[in-house]
mmCIF file of C-alpha atoms in Angstrom:
data_model
loop_
_atom_site.group_PDB
_atom_site.id
_atom_site.type_symbol
_atom_site.label_atom_id
_atom_site.label_comp_id
_atom_site.label_asym_id
_atom_site.label_seq_id
_atom_site.Cartn_x
_atom_site.Cartn_y
_atom_site.Cartn_z
ATOM 1 C CA MET A 224 106.518 131.051 263.793
ATOM 2 C CA THR A 225 102.811 131.637 263.858
ATOM 3 C CA ARG A 226 100.296 131.204 266.889
ATOM 4 C CA ASP A 227 98.909 127.635 265.406
ATOM 5 C CA GLU A 228 102.672 126.326 264.640
ATOM 6 C CA PHE A 229 103.354 127.217 268.259
ATOM 7 C CA LEU A 230 100.472 125.483 269.572
ATOM 8 C CA LYS A 231 101.222 122.324 267.684
ATOM 9 C CA CYS A 232 104.702 122.678 268.782
ATOM 10 C CA THR A 233 104.578 123.463 272.519
ATOM 11 C CA VAL A 234 101.274 121.110 272.965
ATOM 12 C CA GLY A 235 102.690 118.337 270.787
ATOM 13 C CA MET A 236 98.883 117.633 269.159
ATOM 14 C CA CYS A 237 97.788 117.153 265.869
ATOM 15 C CA SER A 238 96.626 120.267 263.969
ATOM 16 C CA CYS A 239 93.099 118.723 264.657
ATOM 17 C CA ALA A 240 93.377 119.199 268.074
ATOM 18 C CA ALA A 241 95.161 122.435 268.126
ATOM 19 C CA TYR A 242 92.347 123.874 266.197
ATOM 20 C CA ALA A 243 89.861 122.744 268.246
ATOM 21 C CA MET A 244 91.730 124.339 271.309
ATOM 22 C CA LEU A 245 91.989 127.621 269.545
ATOM 23 C CA PRO A 246 89.765 130.413 270.885
ATOM 24 C CA GLN A 247 86.936 131.066 268.568
ATOM 25 C CA SER A 248 87.869 134.046 266.935
ATOM 26 C CA VAL A 249 91.175 132.535 265.938
ATOM 27 C CA ALA A 250 89.737 129.770 264.211
ATOM 28 C CA MET A 251 87.049 131.678 262.351
ATOM 29 C CA ALA A 252 89.833 134.035 261.191
ATOM 30 C CA GLU A 253 91.397 131.402 259.159
ATOM 31 C CA SER A 254 88.213 130.333 257.887
ATOM 32 C CA GLU A 255 86.858 131.229 254.312
ATOM 33 C CA ASN A 256 83.988 133.003 255.525
ATOM 34 C CA PRO A 257 84.788 134.388 259.168
ATOM 35 C CA GLU A 258 81.150 136.357 259.227
ATOM 36 C CA MET A 259 79.204 133.318 258.467
ATOM 37 C CA ASP A 260 81.167 131.365 260.973
ATOM 38 C CA ALA A 261 80.892 134.164 263.557
ATOM 39 C CA LEU A 262 76.871 133.992 262.749
ATOM 40 C CA LYS A 263 76.908 130.391 263.140
ATOM 41 C CA TRP A 264 78.498 130.551 266.449
ATOM 42 C CA LYS A 265 76.310 132.726 267.822
ATOM 43 C CA VAL A 266 73.543 130.866 266.965
ATOM 44 C CA ASP A 267 74.663 127.780 268.112
ATOM 45 C CA ALA A 268 75.881 129.377 271.516
ATOM 46 C CA SER A 269 71.900 131.210 271.706
ATOM 47 C CA LYS A 270 70.328 127.786 271.201
ATOM 48 C CA LYS A 271 72.571 126.041 273.948
ATOM 49 C CA ARG A 272 71.655 128.965 276.424
ATOM 50 C CA PHE A 273 68.170 128.829 275.310
ATOM 51 C CA ALA A 274 67.927 125.370 276.233
ATOM 52 C CA LYS A 275 69.635 126.070 279.351
ATOM 53 C CA LEU A 276 66.739 128.493 280.217
ATOM 54 C CA VAL A 277 64.253 126.146 279.456
ATOM 55 C CA GLY A 278 66.046 123.623 281.669
ATOM 56 C CA ILE A 279 65.789 126.264 284.584
ATOM 57 C CA LEU A 280 62.553 127.063 284.129
ATOM 58 C CA ASN A 281 61.447 123.653 283.776
ATOM 59 C CA ASP A 282 63.338 123.275 287.554
ATOM 60 C CA THR A 283 61.830 126.275 288.796
ATOM 61 C CA LEU A 284 58.193 126.625 287.744
ATOM 62 C CA ASP A 285 55.446 124.529 288.705
ATOM 63 C CA GLU A 286 53.794 122.709 285.512
ATOM 64 C CA PRO A 287 50.481 124.811 285.085
ATOM 65 C CA THR A 288 52.798 128.078 285.054
ATOM 66 C CA ARG A 289 55.740 126.632 283.057
ATOM 67 C CA LYS A 290 52.879 125.706 280.375
ATOM 68 C CA ASN A 291 51.449 129.375 280.648
ATOM 69 C CA VAL A 292 54.841 130.870 280.010
ATOM 70 C CA PHE A 293 55.486 128.691 277.098
ATOM 71 C CA GLU A 294 52.114 129.010 275.709
ATOM 72 C CA ARG A 295 52.195 132.759 275.854
ATOM 73 C CA LEU A 296 55.497 133.017 274.287
ATOM 74 C CA GLY A 297 54.194 130.763 271.149
ATOM 75 C CA ARG A 298 51.204 133.021 271.032
ATOM 76 C CA ALA A 299 53.738 136.245 271.082
ATOM 77 C CA CYS A 300 55.535 134.647 268.359
ATOM 78 C CA ALA A 301 52.394 133.891 265.914
ATOM 79 C CA GLN A 302 51.841 137.495 266.161
ATOM 80 C CA ASP A 303 54.607 138.086 263.917
ATOM 81 C CA TYR A 304 52.792 136.436 261.335
ATOM 82 C CA ARG A 305 49.361 138.349 261.698
ATOM 83 C CA ASN A 306 49.413 139.845 258.495
ATOM 84 C CA LEU A 307 49.058 136.281 257.208
ATOM 85 C CA THR A 308 46.463 135.191 259.233
ATOM 86 C CA ASP A 309 44.763 138.495 258.728
ATOM 87 C CA GLU A 310 44.691 137.895 254.869
ATOM 88 C CA TYR A 311 43.374 134.103 255.085
ATOM 89 C CA LYS A 312 40.873 135.153 258.100
ATOM 90 C CA GLY A 313 37.439 133.249 257.418
ATOM 91 C CA ASN A 314 39.582 131.629 254.942
ATOM 92 C CA VAL A 315 40.794 128.616 256.386
ATOM 93 C CA LYS A 316 40.933 126.181 253.261
ATOM 94 C CA GLY A 317 42.950 129.025 251.483
ATOM 95 C CA PHE A 318 45.365 129.006 254.347
ATOM 96 C CA LEU A 319 45.728 125.260 254.617
ATOM 97 C CA ASP A 320 46.361 125.254 250.690
ATOM 98 C CA LEU A 321 49.184 127.783 251.178
ATOM 99 C CA ILE A 322 51.158 126.304 253.906
ATOM 100 C CA GLN A 323 51.075 122.613 252.337
ATOM 101 C CA GLN A 324 52.418 124.335 249.322
ATOM 102 C CA LYS A 325 55.326 125.771 251.292
ATOM 103 C CA TRP A 326 55.836 124.343 254.849
ATOM 104 C CA VAL A 327 53.510 121.546 255.877
ATOM 105 C CA GLU A 328 53.227 117.574 254.498
ATOM 106 C CA LYS A 329 49.662 117.556 254.742
ATOM 107 C CA ALA A 330 46.678 119.717 256.173
ATOM 108 C CA GLU A 331 43.422 118.292 256.544
ATOM 109 C CA TYR A 332 40.248 120.220 257.634
ATOM 110 C CA ASP A 333 36.967 118.775 258.658
ATOM 111 C CA GLU A 334 34.672 121.748 258.904
ATOM 112 C CA LYS A 335 31.752 119.571 260.179
ATOM 113 C CA ALA A 336 33.780 118.153 263.109
ATOM 114 C CA GLY A 337 35.358 121.745 263.674
ATOM 115 C CA THR A 338 39.114 119.863 263.466
ATOM 116 C CA ILE A 339 42.183 120.631 261.761
ATOM 117 C CA ARG A 340 45.195 118.493 261.395
ATOM 118 C CA ILE A 341 48.600 119.244 260.474
ATOM 119 C CA VAL A 342 51.563 117.182 259.579
ATOM 120 C CA ASP A 343 54.829 119.031 259.214
ATOM 121 C CA LYS A 344 56.989 118.090 256.418
ATOM 122 C CA SER A 345 60.185 118.992 258.431
ATOM 123 C CA LYS A 346 61.971 115.926 260.119
ATOM 124 C CA THR A 347 63.918 118.465 262.801
ATOM 125 C CA CYS A 348 62.292 121.160 265.254
ATOM 126 C CA THR A 349 61.506 124.050 262.701
ATOM 127 C CA CYS A 350 61.603 126.656 265.962
ATOM 128 C CA PRO A 351 64.826 128.820 265.364
ATOM 129 C CA LEU A 352 65.541 128.605 269.104
ATOM 130 C CA VAL A 353 65.762 124.657 269.822
ATOM 131 C CA LYS A 354 68.868 122.588 270.091
ATOM 132 C CA GLU A 355 67.287 119.459 269.311
ATOM 133 C CA SER A 356 69.892 117.374 271.532
ATOM 134 C CA LEU A 357 69.824 119.819 274.438
ATOM 135 C CA THR A 358 66.146 121.511 274.568
ATOM 136 C CA PRO A 359 63.872 119.576 276.861
ATOM 137 C CA SER A 360 60.661 118.572 275.058
ATOM 138 C CA THR A 361 58.542 120.655 277.599
ATOM 139 C CA PHE A 362 59.148 123.395 275.379
ATOM 140 C CA CYS A 363 56.665 122.023 272.587
ATOM 141 C CA ASP A 364 53.980 123.722 274.950
ATOM 142 C CA CYS A 365 55.627 126.958 272.887
ATOM 143 C CA THR A 366 54.336 125.586 269.682
ATOM 144 C CA LEU A 367 50.739 124.695 271.070
ATOM 145 C CA GLY A 368 50.446 128.599 271.964
ATOM 146 C CA TRP A 369 51.595 129.421 268.325
ATOM 147 C CA GLN A 370 48.957 126.861 266.896
ATOM 148 C CA LYS A 371 46.206 128.321 269.131
ATOM 149 C CA GLU A 372 47.000 131.798 268.255
ATOM 150 C CA THR A 373 46.992 131.346 264.404
ATOM 151 C CA TYR A 374 44.218 129.254 264.280
ATOM 152 C CA SER A 375 41.851 131.072 266.462
ATOM 153 C CA ALA A 376 42.660 134.197 264.387
ATOM 154 C CA LEU A 377 42.192 132.433 261.134
ATOM 155 C CA LEU A 378 38.739 130.800 262.466
ATOM 156 C CA GLY A 379 37.682 133.876 264.776
ATOM 157 C CA LYS A 380 36.801 130.985 267.272
ATOM 158 C CA PRO A 381 38.807 130.049 270.313
ATOM 159 C CA VAL A 382 40.606 126.520 269.550
ATOM 160 C CA GLU A 383 42.581 123.895 271.619
ATOM 161 C CA VAL A 384 45.506 122.152 270.060
ATOM 162 C CA GLU A 385 46.953 118.497 270.937
ATOM 163 C CA LEU A 386 50.416 117.485 270.019
ATOM 164 C CA GLU A 387 49.832 114.229 268.401
ATOM 165 C CA GLU A 388 53.408 113.966 267.633
ATOM 166 C CA SER A 389 56.850 115.783 268.031
ATOM 167 C CA ILE A 390 60.257 115.347 267.077
ATOM 168 C CA LEU A 391 61.429 116.801 270.467
ATOM 169 C CA ARG A 392 59.179 114.144 272.571
ATOM 170 C CA GLY A 393 60.975 111.628 270.406
ATOM 171 C CA GLY A 394 58.452 111.465 267.037
ATOM 172 C CA LYS A 395 59.709 111.133 263.378
ATOM 173 C CA ARG A 396 57.953 114.683 262.827
ATOM 174 C CA CYS A 397 55.263 116.976 264.869
ATOM 175 C CA VAL A 398 51.797 116.646 264.035
ATOM 176 C CA PHE A 399 48.859 119.123 265.616
ATOM 177 C CA ARG A 400 45.376 118.520 266.134
ATOM 178 C CA ILE A 401 43.455 121.599 266.270
ATOM 179 C CA THR A 402 39.664 121.433 267.554
ATOM 180 C CA VAL A 403 37.057 124.465 267.486
ATOM 181 C CA VAL A 404 36.242 124.966 271.095
#
């Protein structure tokens, strides 16, 4: 008798319930692709843990400090894409054309007004750290930092960023307005 059969018999549950009770390692061993299942489990567990950390930071830090921490995180994350922003430095229109082809639904630049408006095409939060049902919406301050770092580097000038709409804040998508300061 296998461990699964034993659990089904002794607990008196259907196989679905018994499967759910199995340790993660046993469940993955029965999978078609245990390595992928293990990776998915780790990613999901990491997102849940990160959502808890964001909640703890919300409860522990005053608002200006928390916003500063998340913005700095976003700016640091944007540094990972510095080769792309360096390639397009001074060529904002070229960068916006590129991201509109690949990642965003709309990218509008009003050079005279000094504004850029970005409408993301994804219907889910694109941050790999976010667990949408658990991550507090205050974490959107991170993406504001990402946008500030990216567009300041492209334009060679400081910018301010406003979040017009956000998935984590109940919106259908994320929309950003970047303004040259």
